[in-house]
Amino acid sequence: MGKVVLKFGGTSVGDVAKIKATAEQAIREKEKGHEVVVVVSAMGKSTDHLVNLAEQINPKAPSREMDMLLSTGEQVTIALLAMAIEHEGHAAISYTGWQAGLVTEEIHGNARIQNILTTNVGKALDEGKIVVVAGFQGLSENGEITTLGRGGSDTTAVALAAALGAEKCSICTDVVGVYTSDPRYISEARKLAEIDYDEMLELANLGAGVLHPRAVEYAKNFNIPLEVRGAHVVEVGTMIKEGNLLETKQVVRGVAFDDKIARIRVSFKSVDKMNVACIFTKLAEEHVNVDIIVQSIGEEAGPSAVSFSLKEADLEEALRVLEQNKAAIGYHDLVTESGLAKVSIVGSGMVSNPGVAAQMFTVLRNAGISVRMISTSEIKVSVVVPEVKMLEAAEVCHQTFDV
Amino acid sequence: MGKVVLKFGGTSVGDVAKIKATAEQAIREKEKGHEVVVVVSAMGKSTDHLVNLAEQINPKAPSREMDMLLSTGEQVTIALLAMAIEHEGHAAISYTGWQAGLVTEEIHGNARIQNILTTNVGKALDEGKIVVVAGFQGLSENGEITTLGRGGSDTTAVALAAALGAEKCSICTDVVGVYTSDPRYISEARKLAEIDYDEMLELANLGAGVLHPRAVEYAKNFNIPLEVRGAHVVEVGTMIKEGNLLETKQVVRGVAFDDKIARIRVSFKSVDKMNVACIFTKLAEEHVNVDIIVQSIGEEAGPSAVSFSLKEADLEEALRVLEQNKAAIGYHDLVTESGLAKVSIVGSGMVSNPGVAAQMFTVLRNAGISVRMISTSEIKVSVVVPEVKMLEAAEVCHQTFDV
């Protein structure tokens, strides 16, 4: 059997008991005959503790020193996990990011992996050891400790799996797999056996929250089968892999939803004065993220207008930016609406089923749910609806498309 | 002005306030015109916390993984201290042991420094930065993280000072200098302005506890002036340097004492059967440390005997070892005595003052203090006396020799 990479996040290694349970999981894979690499994050709240110390000392601490500080968190976990595995009678060795050969850009706090030199890890695997690697961290070519930013440990795991030619990378987390929708709210939501990379990317970006999109992208680029599974259960998880899945008859793979959305409509007296690029340049400069953008020209929506959705929390800041740049943008009027939500259906099967979007709008209209905005991609349809109707819309879509 | 190395131990960087105070000390040296390197230990009790986690997971944790775990302690301190210095508007950079180029043997938990590659530290000093280095840790030639064992951070500081050609290495600690005797017990004890390496070595070995002998030896070998001073006070400390000091008229530089000592007397029926080497070989094999050894052959101490002193805590184990090897050693009888203490006078001036030992024995006899064992070196006389008489003996010596 081949190599596998397992990744355990901070809550899954949050205390002594969980570290021991993680050791057992690693040993179980080893005893199946695999060569095993385990990537771990810092224990539970340890990063928060370090950040708190730093803030007391220097609220504007240099990012290089933050990386120096925070990278100790995973180093503690790898040492303890290796000890736990050794205690159960299996050979183990821990490596920091730099010892595991993770070469990154020298961008502190948000570095990207450039290269992985697998000499140490490969040698230890050849010697039959379970290799424990610190996630989230690497080393620049100048010998500086870096961290990878959000989703960093997932990305470490996938990148190592790619560099080692592993047959699988398992992300062991506090959910047992990827669901067709959020099982806390949607009664018929069920765990998927499989999903393809693009579907997972849409779901990850839509706030399903199981996996960081960056790790999914990496897995897609290197074609690494990615499993999402529960950290301390035996239950099989969800496999994320290249298209042509078993469940191909399924047009829609999942239904995602996201609340606390607002909408801004910027209207112009004439098309000539309309400087749409300026709107989104200024917002980007002030780090206001915009999601769906809809532009309408002509009579229907008034003379001419552009609408976009964003997080409710960003609404005030967005209005400040727009008003400050009113002259440059050349708009006539602003209308805002909050208390909205986004509901999306995702599935690779949509590409060959052109009627899916129409069917979605029909069932929503029949349910009396008004649609404020629409956005479509090849494998996704998103609608913005009143927040109070969000779960009803998701439930209706889940039933209609027999997800 | 030249380079200086400052070293701050765990209690001196034990919390946020102390880290800020340490930053101020470093900046003060920098503002005097020095190039400044600061070596620090792990914060206060953080090592204990990590050791406790390891013990819960694996009481026999591999020493490699203990080094991986414990070396995070100093890494946290260096990052926080660099942030604190930056916060005060001075440029700083932190380096782990391996980044600072500390190459060691690959003996985990107790490695010795083999080489220091000062490229990074030298470059940062040239750029005007205050350089903060993690004490106690290094890297083997195979890229393994090692720790230096007891006295490790002091040794890091001295070794860096030697490699950089620093004009001084200051050990900033919770005492303000080296005293002629322990000021908690000896009323006339006073802080020394200077002391030479050999005297300090004898005092360090005698339990004065201010400095680890290993660091003093290193400083002596490379002729690095070593200062012991208070961590967060401006007061001048004690300089430890090569002989020919200002206070050369002083025959005795200090009086040290150590309680909880026991004595074992091993007697033989005849010299022929006496295998003294075997006694100390067997004790060494079982890690029982022996201090003073006195051998007497002939009538005075019975037929033939060897006596030695050791820590009371080791007495039981020593007796077990001796009894187990009775046949090999060939002894006839064992007598033990506990409740003893060792009092020592130390001074380079003794070399040219042969009457010092005799004078010590006289004043002790006049004070009615019985001497059980004697050991002398060129610059030291130690006597073993009843523990209840220890402080009286030390006080009498301190007065007699006008220390």
PDB file of N, CA, C and O in Angstrom, chain A residues 364-385:
ATOM      1  N   LEU A 364     -38.864  28.520  -6.300  1.00  0.00           N
ATOM      2  CA  LEU A 364     -38.810  29.599  -5.307  1.00  0.00           C
ATOM      3  C   LEU A 364     -40.024  30.514  -5.460  1.00  0.00           C
ATOM      4  O   LEU A 364     -40.640  30.939  -4.483  1.00  0.00           O
ATOM      5  N   ARG A 365     -40.404  30.798  -6.720  1.00  0.00           N
ATOM      6  CA  ARG A 365     -41.578  31.655  -6.950  1.00  0.00           C
ATOM      7  C   ARG A 365     -42.838  30.978  -6.431  1.00  0.00           C
ATOM      8  O   ARG A 365     -43.652  31.581  -5.758  1.00  0.00           O
ATOM      9  N   ASN A 366     -42.934  29.655  -6.718  1.00  0.00           N
ATOM     10  CA  ASN A 366     -44.092  28.902  -6.235  1.00  0.00           C
ATOM     11  C   ASN A 366     -44.175  28.915  -4.709  1.00  0.00           C
ATOM     12  O   ASN A 366     -45.264  28.856  -4.134  1.00  0.00           O
ATOM     13  N   ALA A 367     -42.999  28.971  -4.051  1.00  0.00           N
ATOM     14  CA  ALA A 367     -42.993  29.001  -2.587  1.00  0.00           C
ATOM     15  C   ALA A 367     -43.180  30.419  -2.054  1.00  0.00           C
ATOM     16  O   ALA A 367     -43.139  30.640  -0.844  1.00  0.00           O
ATOM     17  N   GLY A 368     -43.339  31.378  -2.970  1.00  0.00           N
ATOM     18  CA  GLY A 368     -43.559  32.764  -2.544  1.00  0.00           C
ATOM     19  C   GLY A 368     -42.303  33.438  -2.026  1.00  0.00           C
ATOM     20  O   GLY A 368     -42.364  34.353  -1.203  1.00  0.00           O
ATOM     21  N   ILE A 369     -41.144  32.992  -2.485  1.00  0.00           N
ATOM     22  CA  ILE A 369     -39.880  33.581  -2.030  1.00  0.00           C
ATOM     23  C   ILE A 369     -39.356  34.517  -3.111  1.00  0.00           C
ATOM     24  O   ILE A 369     -39.090  34.094  -4.236  1.00  0.00           O
ATOM     25  N   SER A 370     -39.213  35.805  -2.763  1.00  0.00           N
ATOM     26  CA  SER A 370     -38.797  36.762  -3.783  1.00  0.00           C
ATOM     27  C   SER A 370     -37.285  36.746  -3.936  1.00  0.00           C
ATOM     28  O   SER A 370     -36.546  36.753  -2.964  1.00  0.00           O
ATOM     29  N   VAL A 371     -36.841  36.727  -5.179  1.00  0.00           N
ATOM     30  CA  VAL A 371     -35.416  36.676  -5.481  1.00  0.00           C
ATOM     31  C   VAL A 371     -34.920  38.084  -5.804  1.00  0.00           C
ATOM     32  O   VAL A 371     -35.440  38.733  -6.694  1.00  0.00           O
ATOM     33  N   ARG A 372     -33.924  38.576  -5.050  1.00  0.00           N
ATOM     34  CA  ARG A 372     -33.426  39.943  -5.222  1.00  0.00           C
ATOM     35  C   ARG A 372     -32.260  40.028  -6.209  1.00  0.00           C
ATOM     36  O   ARG A 372     -32.068  41.029  -6.884  1.00  0.00           O
ATOM     37  N   MET A 373     -31.418  38.981  -6.209  1.00  0.00           N
ATOM     38  CA  MET A 373     -30.261  38.982  -7.117  1.00  0.00           C
ATOM     39  C   MET A 373     -30.027  37.550  -7.564  1.00  0.00           C
ATOM     40  O   MET A 373     -30.369  36.606  -6.843  1.00  0.00           O
ATOM     41  N   ILE A 374     -29.376  37.404  -8.709  1.00  0.00           N
ATOM     42  CA  ILE A 374     -29.058  36.084  -9.249  1.00  0.00           C
ATOM     43  C   ILE A 374     -27.616  36.099  -9.733  1.00  0.00           C
ATOM     44  O   ILE A 374     -27.160  37.097 -10.303  1.00  0.00           O
ATOM     45  N   SER A 375     -26.918  34.999  -9.512  1.00  0.00           N
ATOM     46  CA  SER A 375     -25.573  34.859 -10.065  1.00  0.00           C
ATOM     47  C   SER A 375     -25.407  33.412 -10.477  1.00  0.00           C
ATOM     48  O   SER A 375     -25.785  32.499  -9.744  1.00  0.00           O
ATOM     49  N   THR A 376     -24.861  33.185 -11.661  1.00  0.00           N
ATOM     50  CA  THR A 376     -24.693  31.806 -12.102  1.00  0.00           C
ATOM     51  C   THR A 376     -23.272  31.561 -12.585  1.00  0.00           C
ATOM     52  O   THR A 376     -22.598  32.469 -13.056  1.00  0.00           O
ATOM     53  N   SER A 377     -22.819  30.322 -12.395  1.00  0.00           N
ATOM     54  CA  SER A 377     -21.578  29.881 -13.030  1.00  0.00           C
ATOM     55  C   SER A 377     -21.922  28.549 -13.692  1.00  0.00           C
ATOM     56  O   SER A 377     -23.062  28.104 -13.626  1.00  0.00           O
ATOM     57  N   GLU A 378     -20.938  27.914 -14.281  1.00  0.00           N
ATOM     58  CA  GLU A 378     -21.219  26.650 -14.969  1.00  0.00           C
ATOM     59  C   GLU A 378     -21.772  25.591 -14.028  1.00  0.00           C
ATOM     60  O   GLU A 378     -22.557  24.756 -14.409  1.00  0.00           O
ATOM     61  N   ILE A 379     -21.321  25.603 -12.774  1.00  0.00           N
ATOM     62  CA  ILE A 379     -21.729  24.531 -11.859  1.00  0.00           C
ATOM     63  C   ILE A 379     -22.431  25.076 -10.613  1.00  0.00           C
ATOM     64  O   ILE A 379     -22.525  24.395  -9.606  1.00  0.00           O
ATOM     65  N   LYS A 380     -22.930  26.308 -10.702  1.00  0.00           N
ATOM     66  CA  LYS A 380     -23.540  26.909  -9.512  1.00  0.00           C
ATOM     67  C   LYS A 380     -24.606  27.907  -9.897  1.00  0.00           C
ATOM     68  O   LYS A 380     -24.473  28.623 -10.890  1.00  0.00           O
ATOM     69  N   VAL A 381     -25.693  27.942  -9.125  1.00  0.00           N
ATOM     70  CA  VAL A 381     -26.640  29.055  -9.222  1.00  0.00           C
ATOM     71  C   VAL A 381     -26.830  29.606  -7.810  1.00  0.00           C
ATOM     72  O   VAL A 381     -27.143  28.851  -6.887  1.00  0.00           O
ATOM     73  N   SER A 382     -26.618  30.915  -7.650  1.00  0.00           N
ATOM     74  CA  SER A 382     -26.847  31.556  -6.354  1.00  0.00           C
ATOM     75  C   SER A 382     -27.976  32.562  -6.489  1.00  0.00           C
ATOM     76  O   SER A 382     -28.057  33.276  -7.488  1.00  0.00           O
ATOM     77  N   VAL A 383     -28.813  32.620  -5.469  1.00  0.00           N
ATOM     78  CA  VAL A 383     -29.834  33.664  -5.430  1.00  0.00           C
ATOM     79  C   VAL A 383     -29.757  34.382  -4.088  1.00  0.00           C
ATOM     80  O   VAL A 383     -29.402  33.768  -3.074  1.00  0.00           O
ATOM     81  N   VAL A 384     -30.073  35.687  -4.132  1.00  0.00           N
ATOM     82  CA  VAL A 384     -30.168  36.445  -2.886  1.00  0.00           C
ATOM     83  C   VAL A 384     -31.644  36.603  -2.562  1.00  0.00           C
ATOM     84  O   VAL A 384     -32.422  37.027  -3.409  1.00  0.00           O
ATOM     85  N   VAL A 385     -32.008  36.188  -1.342  1.00  0.00           N
ATOM     86  CA  VAL A 385     -33.418  36.196  -0.918  1.00  0.00           C
ATOM     87  C   VAL A 385     -33.499  36.843   0.465  1.00  0.00           C
ATOM     88  O   VAL A 385     -32.480  37.025   1.131  1.00  0.00           O
TER      89      VAL A 385
END
